[in-house]
mmCIF file of C-alpha atoms in Angstrom:
data_model
loop_
_atom_site.group_PDB
_atom_site.id
_atom_site.type_symbol
_atom_site.label_atom_id
_atom_site.label_comp_id
_atom_site.label_asym_id
_atom_site.label_seq_id
_atom_site.Cartn_x
_atom_site.Cartn_y
_atom_site.Cartn_z
ATOM 1 C CA UNK A 124 -20.559 17.346 3.439
ATOM 2 C CA UNK A 125 -17.330 15.385 3.137
ATOM 3 C CA UNK A 126 -15.293 12.901 1.147
ATOM 4 C CA UNK A 127 -13.344 10.119 2.861
ATOM 5 C CA UNK A 128 -11.469 7.754 0.539
ATOM 6 C CA UNK A 129 -9.359 4.673 1.207
ATOM 7 C CA UNK A 130 -6.948 2.693 -0.955
ATOM 8 C CA UNK A 131 -4.215 0.088 -0.602
ATOM 9 C CA UNK A 132 -1.439 0.797 1.897
ATOM 10 C CA UNK A 133 1.790 2.561 1.022
ATOM 11 C CA UNK A 134 4.321 0.102 -0.384
ATOM 12 C CA UNK A 135 7.019 1.295 2.014
ATOM 13 C CA UNK A 136 6.888 3.527 5.075
ATOM 14 C CA UNK A 137 9.744 3.273 7.548
ATOM 15 C CA UNK A 138 7.878 4.906 10.446
ATOM 16 C CA UNK A 139 4.871 2.616 10.049
ATOM 17 C CA UNK A 140 6.954 -0.526 9.524
ATOM 18 C CA UNK A 141 9.134 0.244 12.556
ATOM 19 C CA UNK A 142 6.004 0.772 14.644
ATOM 20 C CA UNK A 143 4.567 -2.596 13.574
ATOM 21 C CA UNK A 144 7.911 -4.340 13.981
ATOM 22 C CA UNK A 145 7.686 -6.780 11.076
ATOM 23 C CA UNK A 146 10.497 -7.915 8.787
ATOM 24 C CA UNK A 147 10.372 -7.461 5.030
ATOM 25 C CA UNK A 148 8.839 -10.875 4.306
ATOM 26 C CA UNK A 149 5.917 -10.299 6.668
ATOM 27 C CA UNK A 150 5.710 -6.729 5.399
ATOM 28 C CA UNK A 151 5.099 -7.620 1.756
ATOM 29 C CA UNK A 152 3.040 -10.696 2.661
ATOM 30 C CA UNK A 153 0.553 -8.854 4.891
ATOM 31 C CA UNK A 154 0.498 -5.369 3.407
ATOM 32 C CA UNK A 155 -3.043 -5.938 2.141
ATOM 33 C CA UNK A 156 -4.263 -6.032 5.758
ATOM 34 C CA UNK A 157 -3.581 -2.269 5.979
ATOM 35 C CA UNK A 158 -5.655 0.424 4.259
ATOM 36 C CA UNK A 159 -4.577 3.990 3.533
ATOM 37 C CA UNK A 160 -6.853 6.969 4.138
ATOM 38 C CA UNK A 161 -5.790 8.692 0.936
ATOM 39 C CA UNK A 162 -8.384 11.506 0.967
ATOM 40 C CA UNK A 163 -10.309 13.311 3.684
ATOM 41 C CA UNK A 164 -12.065 16.519 2.717
ATOM 42 C CA UNK A 165 -14.769 18.496 4.533
ATOM 43 C CA UNK A 166 -16.417 21.225 2.507
ATOM 44 C CA UNK A 167 -15.903 24.743 3.897
ATOM 45 C CA UNK A 168 -19.580 25.344 4.692
ATOM 46 C CA UNK A 169 -19.640 22.185 6.860
ATOM 47 C CA UNK A 170 -16.779 23.044 9.217
ATOM 48 C CA UNK A 171 -18.513 22.303 12.527
ATOM 49 C CA UNK A 172 -16.835 21.329 15.829
ATOM 50 C CA UNK A 173 -15.990 17.616 16.147
ATOM 51 C CA UNK A 174 -17.381 16.782 12.697
ATOM 52 C CA UNK A 175 -14.035 15.477 11.407
ATOM 53 C CA UNK A 176 -13.408 13.103 14.302
ATOM 54 C CA UNK A 177 -17.054 11.999 14.156
ATOM 55 C CA UNK A 178 -16.714 11.077 10.471
ATOM 56 C CA UNK A 179 -13.468 9.184 11.103
ATOM 57 C CA UNK A 180 -15.078 7.292 13.966
ATOM 58 C CA UNK A 181 -18.089 6.273 11.888
ATOM 59 C CA UNK A 182 -15.891 5.161 9.013
ATOM 60 C CA UNK A 183 -13.599 3.122 11.287
ATOM 61 C CA UNK A 184 -16.568 1.240 12.748
ATOM 62 C CA UNK A 185 -17.670 -0.072 9.373
ATOM 63 C CA UNK A 186 -14.365 -0.336 7.490
ATOM 64 C CA UNK A 187 -13.702 -3.939 8.530
ATOM 65 C CA UNK A 188 -17.020 -5.318 7.290
ATOM 66 C CA UNK A 189 -17.020 -3.225 4.103
ATOM 67 C CA UNK A 190 -13.463 -4.236 3.202
ATOM 68 C CA UNK A 191 -14.210 -7.904 3.810
ATOM 69 C CA UNK A 192 -17.310 -7.726 1.593
ATOM 70 C CA UNK A 193 -15.582 -5.861 -1.226
ATOM 71 C CA UNK A 194 -12.140 -7.512 -1.285
ATOM 72 C CA UNK A 195 -12.657 -10.840 0.474
ATOM 73 C CA UNK A 196 -10.189 -10.268 3.317
ATOM 74 C CA UNK A 197 -10.108 -8.139 6.478
ATOM 75 C CA UNK A 198 -8.248 -4.932 7.146
ATOM 76 C CA UNK A 199 -6.680 -4.559 10.584
ATOM 77 C CA UNK A 200 -4.903 -1.220 10.512
ATOM 78 C CA UNK A 201 -5.529 2.194 8.946
ATOM 79 C CA UNK A 202 -2.794 4.649 8.000
ATOM 80 C CA UNK A 203 -2.688 8.162 6.625
ATOM 81 C CA UNK A 204 -0.133 10.828 5.733
ATOM 82 C CA UNK A 205 -0.503 14.488 6.704
ATOM 83 C CA UNK A 206 1.428 17.304 5.019
ATOM 84 C CA UNK A 207 2.805 19.403 7.928
ATOM 85 C CA UNK A 208 3.114 22.441 5.665
ATOM 86 C CA UNK A 209 -0.685 22.536 5.349
ATOM 87 C CA UNK A 210 -2.148 20.621 8.315
ATOM 88 C CA UNK A 211 -1.232 19.489 11.823
ATOM 89 C CA UNK A 212 -3.297 16.283 12.011
ATOM 90 C CA UNK A 213 -5.520 17.574 14.828
ATOM 91 C CA UNK A 214 -8.602 15.791 13.504
ATOM 92 C CA UNK A 215 -6.787 12.448 13.510
ATOM 93 C CA UNK A 216 -5.528 12.960 17.056
ATOM 94 C CA UNK A 217 -9.067 13.817 18.144
ATOM 95 C CA UNK A 218 -10.225 10.516 16.618
ATOM 96 C CA UNK A 219 -7.544 8.588 18.598
ATOM 97 C CA UNK A 220 -5.167 7.992 15.694
ATOM 98 C CA UNK A 221 -1.514 7.685 16.778
ATOM 99 C CA UNK A 222 1.315 9.635 15.168
ATOM 100 C CA UNK A 223 4.223 7.234 14.600
ATOM 101 C CA UNK A 224 6.762 9.460 12.842
ATOM 102 C CA UNK A 225 7.547 11.031 9.486
ATOM 103 C CA UNK A 226 8.025 9.678 5.999
ATOM 104 C CA UNK A 227 11.400 10.179 4.317
ATOM 105 C CA UNK A 228 9.786 12.464 1.750
ATOM 106 C CA UNK A 229 10.351 10.399 -1.397
ATOM 107 C CA UNK A 230 7.475 10.299 -3.899
ATOM 108 C CA UNK A 231 6.342 7.297 -5.925
ATOM 109 C CA UNK A 232 6.844 7.840 -9.665
ATOM 110 C CA UNK A 233 6.490 5.698 -12.775
ATOM 111 C CA UNK A 234 10.248 5.132 -12.614
ATOM 112 C CA UNK A 235 10.170 4.014 -8.958
ATOM 113 C CA UNK A 236 10.824 6.862 -6.501
ATOM 114 C CA UNK A 237 11.825 10.489 -6.849
ATOM 115 C CA UNK A 238 15.623 10.920 -6.794
ATOM 116 C CA UNK A 239 15.460 13.630 -4.119
ATOM 117 C CA UNK A 240 13.256 13.753 -0.999
ATOM 118 C CA UNK A 241 10.371 16.201 -1.034
ATOM 119 C CA UNK A 242 8.320 17.269 1.991
ATOM 120 C CA UNK A 243 8.205 14.566 4.706
ATOM 121 C CA UNK A 244 4.674 13.724 5.851
ATOM 122 C CA UNK A 245 3.388 12.938 9.319
ATOM 123 C CA UNK A 246 2.340 9.289 9.615
ATOM 124 C CA UNK A 247 -0.751 8.357 11.651
ATOM 125 C CA UNK A 248 -2.138 4.859 12.275
ATOM 126 C CA UNK A 249 -5.357 3.508 13.764
ATOM 127 C CA UNK A 250 -5.989 -0.148 14.732
ATOM 128 C CA UNK A 251 -9.333 -1.622 13.694
ATOM 129 C CA UNK A 252 -8.905 -4.796 15.764
ATOM 130 C CA UNK A 253 -7.469 -5.472 19.186
ATOM 131 C CA UNK A 254 -3.771 -6.292 19.072
ATOM 132 C CA UNK A 255 -3.409 -5.253 15.421
ATOM 133 C CA UNK A 256 0.390 -4.917 15.648
ATOM 134 C CA UNK A 257 0.773 -8.376 17.213
ATOM 135 C CA UNK A 258 -1.542 -9.901 14.608
ATOM 136 C CA UNK A 259 0.434 -8.386 11.737
ATOM 137 C CA UNK A 260 3.671 -9.869 13.126
ATOM 138 C CA UNK A 261 2.343 -13.171 14.437
ATOM 139 C CA UNK A 262 1.237 -16.428 12.773
ATOM 140 C CA UNK A 263 -1.870 -16.210 10.616
ATOM 141 C CA UNK A 264 -4.439 -18.983 10.858
ATOM 142 C CA UNK A 265 -6.182 -18.220 7.554
ATOM 143 C CA UNK A 266 -4.252 -18.586 4.305
ATOM 144 C CA UNK A 267 -6.525 -15.997 2.639
ATOM 145 C CA UNK A 268 -4.832 -13.341 4.801
ATOM 146 C CA UNK A 269 -1.491 -14.057 3.121
ATOM 147 C CA UNK A 270 -0.573 -12.896 -0.362
ATOM 148 C CA UNK A 271 2.788 -14.606 -0.872
ATOM 149 C CA UNK A 272 5.880 -12.818 0.352
ATOM 150 C CA UNK A 273 8.854 -12.436 -1.993
ATOM 151 C CA UNK A 274 12.046 -14.198 -0.960
ATOM 152 C CA UNK A 275 14.313 -11.374 -2.068
ATOM 153 C CA UNK A 276 14.437 -7.611 -1.863
ATOM 154 C CA UNK A 277 15.035 -5.325 -4.825
ATOM 155 C CA UNK A 278 16.310 -1.785 -4.445
ATOM 156 C CA UNK A 279 14.801 1.133 -6.340
ATOM 157 C CA UNK A 280 17.893 1.151 -8.592
ATOM 158 C CA UNK A 281 17.354 -2.516 -9.444
ATOM 159 C CA UNK A 282 13.701 -1.926 -10.283
ATOM 160 C CA UNK A 283 14.490 1.071 -12.474
ATOM 161 C CA UNK A 284 17.091 -0.992 -14.361
ATOM 162 C CA UNK A 285 14.743 -3.885 -15.170
ATOM 163 C CA UNK A 286 12.938 -2.290 -18.172
ATOM 164 C CA UNK A 287 16.220 -1.492 -19.934
ATOM 165 C CA UNK A 288 17.546 -4.957 -19.125
ATOM 166 C CA UNK A 289 14.440 -6.651 -20.552
ATOM 167 C CA UNK A 290 14.487 -4.448 -23.666
ATOM 168 C CA UNK A 291 18.049 -5.583 -24.418
ATOM 169 C CA UNK A 292 17.053 -9.267 -24.621
ATOM 170 C CA UNK A 293 16.509 -10.455 -28.245
ATOM 171 C CA UNK A 294 12.998 -11.729 -28.955
ATOM 172 C CA UNK A 295 13.272 -15.338 -30.262
ATOM 173 C CA UNK A 296 9.572 -15.588 -31.175
ATOM 174 C CA UNK A 297 8.144 -15.525 -34.672
ATOM 175 C CA UNK A 298 6.087 -12.481 -35.610
ATOM 176 C CA UNK A 299 2.993 -14.582 -36.289
ATOM 177 C CA UNK A 300 0.715 -14.724 -33.265
ATOM 178 C CA UNK A 301 2.841 -12.368 -31.199
ATOM 179 C CA UNK A 302 0.471 -10.302 -29.048
ATOM 180 C CA UNK A 303 2.676 -8.675 -26.414
ATOM 181 C CA UNK A 304 6.159 -7.177 -26.429
ATOM 182 C CA UNK A 305 8.813 -9.394 -24.885
ATOM 183 C CA UNK A 306 9.805 -6.849 -22.162
ATOM 184 C CA UNK A 307 6.169 -6.798 -21.013
ATOM 185 C CA UNK A 308 6.017 -10.590 -20.819
ATOM 186 C CA UNK A 309 9.330 -10.747 -18.933
ATOM 187 C CA UNK A 310 8.214 -8.047 -16.491
ATOM 188 C CA UNK A 311 5.049 -9.999 -15.668
ATOM 189 C CA UNK A 312 7.086 -13.193 -15.302
ATOM 190 C CA UNK A 313 9.480 -11.471 -12.895
ATOM 191 C CA UNK A 314 6.593 -10.201 -10.772
ATOM 192 C CA UNK A 315 5.009 -13.650 -10.743
ATOM 193 C CA UNK A 316 8.194 -15.329 -9.521
ATOM 194 C CA UNK A 317 8.807 -12.690 -6.850
ATOM 195 C CA UNK A 318 5.277 -13.314 -5.529
ATOM 196 C CA UNK A 319 5.884 -17.082 -5.482
ATOM 197 C CA UNK A 320 3.189 -17.965 -8.014
ATOM 198 C CA UNK A 321 3.646 -21.409 -9.543
ATOM 199 C CA UNK A 322 1.896 -22.973 -12.548
ATOM 200 C CA UNK A 323 0.153 -21.505 -15.590
ATOM 201 C CA UNK A 324 -3.164 -20.892 -13.815
ATOM 202 C CA UNK A 325 -1.487 -19.023 -10.968
ATOM 203 C CA UNK A 326 0.574 -16.968 -13.426
ATOM 204 C CA UNK A 327 -2.510 -16.117 -15.495
ATOM 205 C CA UNK A 328 -4.497 -15.139 -12.400
ATOM 206 C CA UNK A 329 -1.706 -12.904 -11.143
ATOM 207 C CA UNK A 330 -1.327 -11.226 -14.532
ATOM 208 C CA UNK A 331 -5.094 -10.730 -14.829
ATOM 209 C CA UNK A 332 -5.297 -9.013 -11.452
#
């Protein structure tokens, strides 16, 4: 009948972040508490009245428990993006999702973000718990809900420049026993530090995941 898929939240979304009201440290620390409805497809032969909102309602009622079982932490807010050139988001409105604005239209690429904006998308959100916005901005009682916020922000230009910067650093290691290229090791180390990991075990766990 249908396919409804969820994944991790969008790294950045101005409309969503403004709606929640968090600063960048809370944003990157608690992003895992949001899930993105990345796919929602109903096959043509199953286009019946209210089926879409019914599916979204059923999914929302079990998302919290399923996410906790699979990933070991809750999810408090759902988000999705709707292309206005193809859809209007009627099914989400019927399921009580709230439209909070538009994206800026930039696309994620392997190099960071597209240099020019594409088609802005409508942004819809749906709270899975009471007071989801206040919870995302307020103090968290359980440390498992936090992932470690970075203490600095990097622009897209900075991130795109890192690979070239790392490649320009001479490798002081001997060839014997060398398993990974130095730029790769430095990139992992930079990510580890930005996520406030400390110690070899923490670094290894972060790199493994």
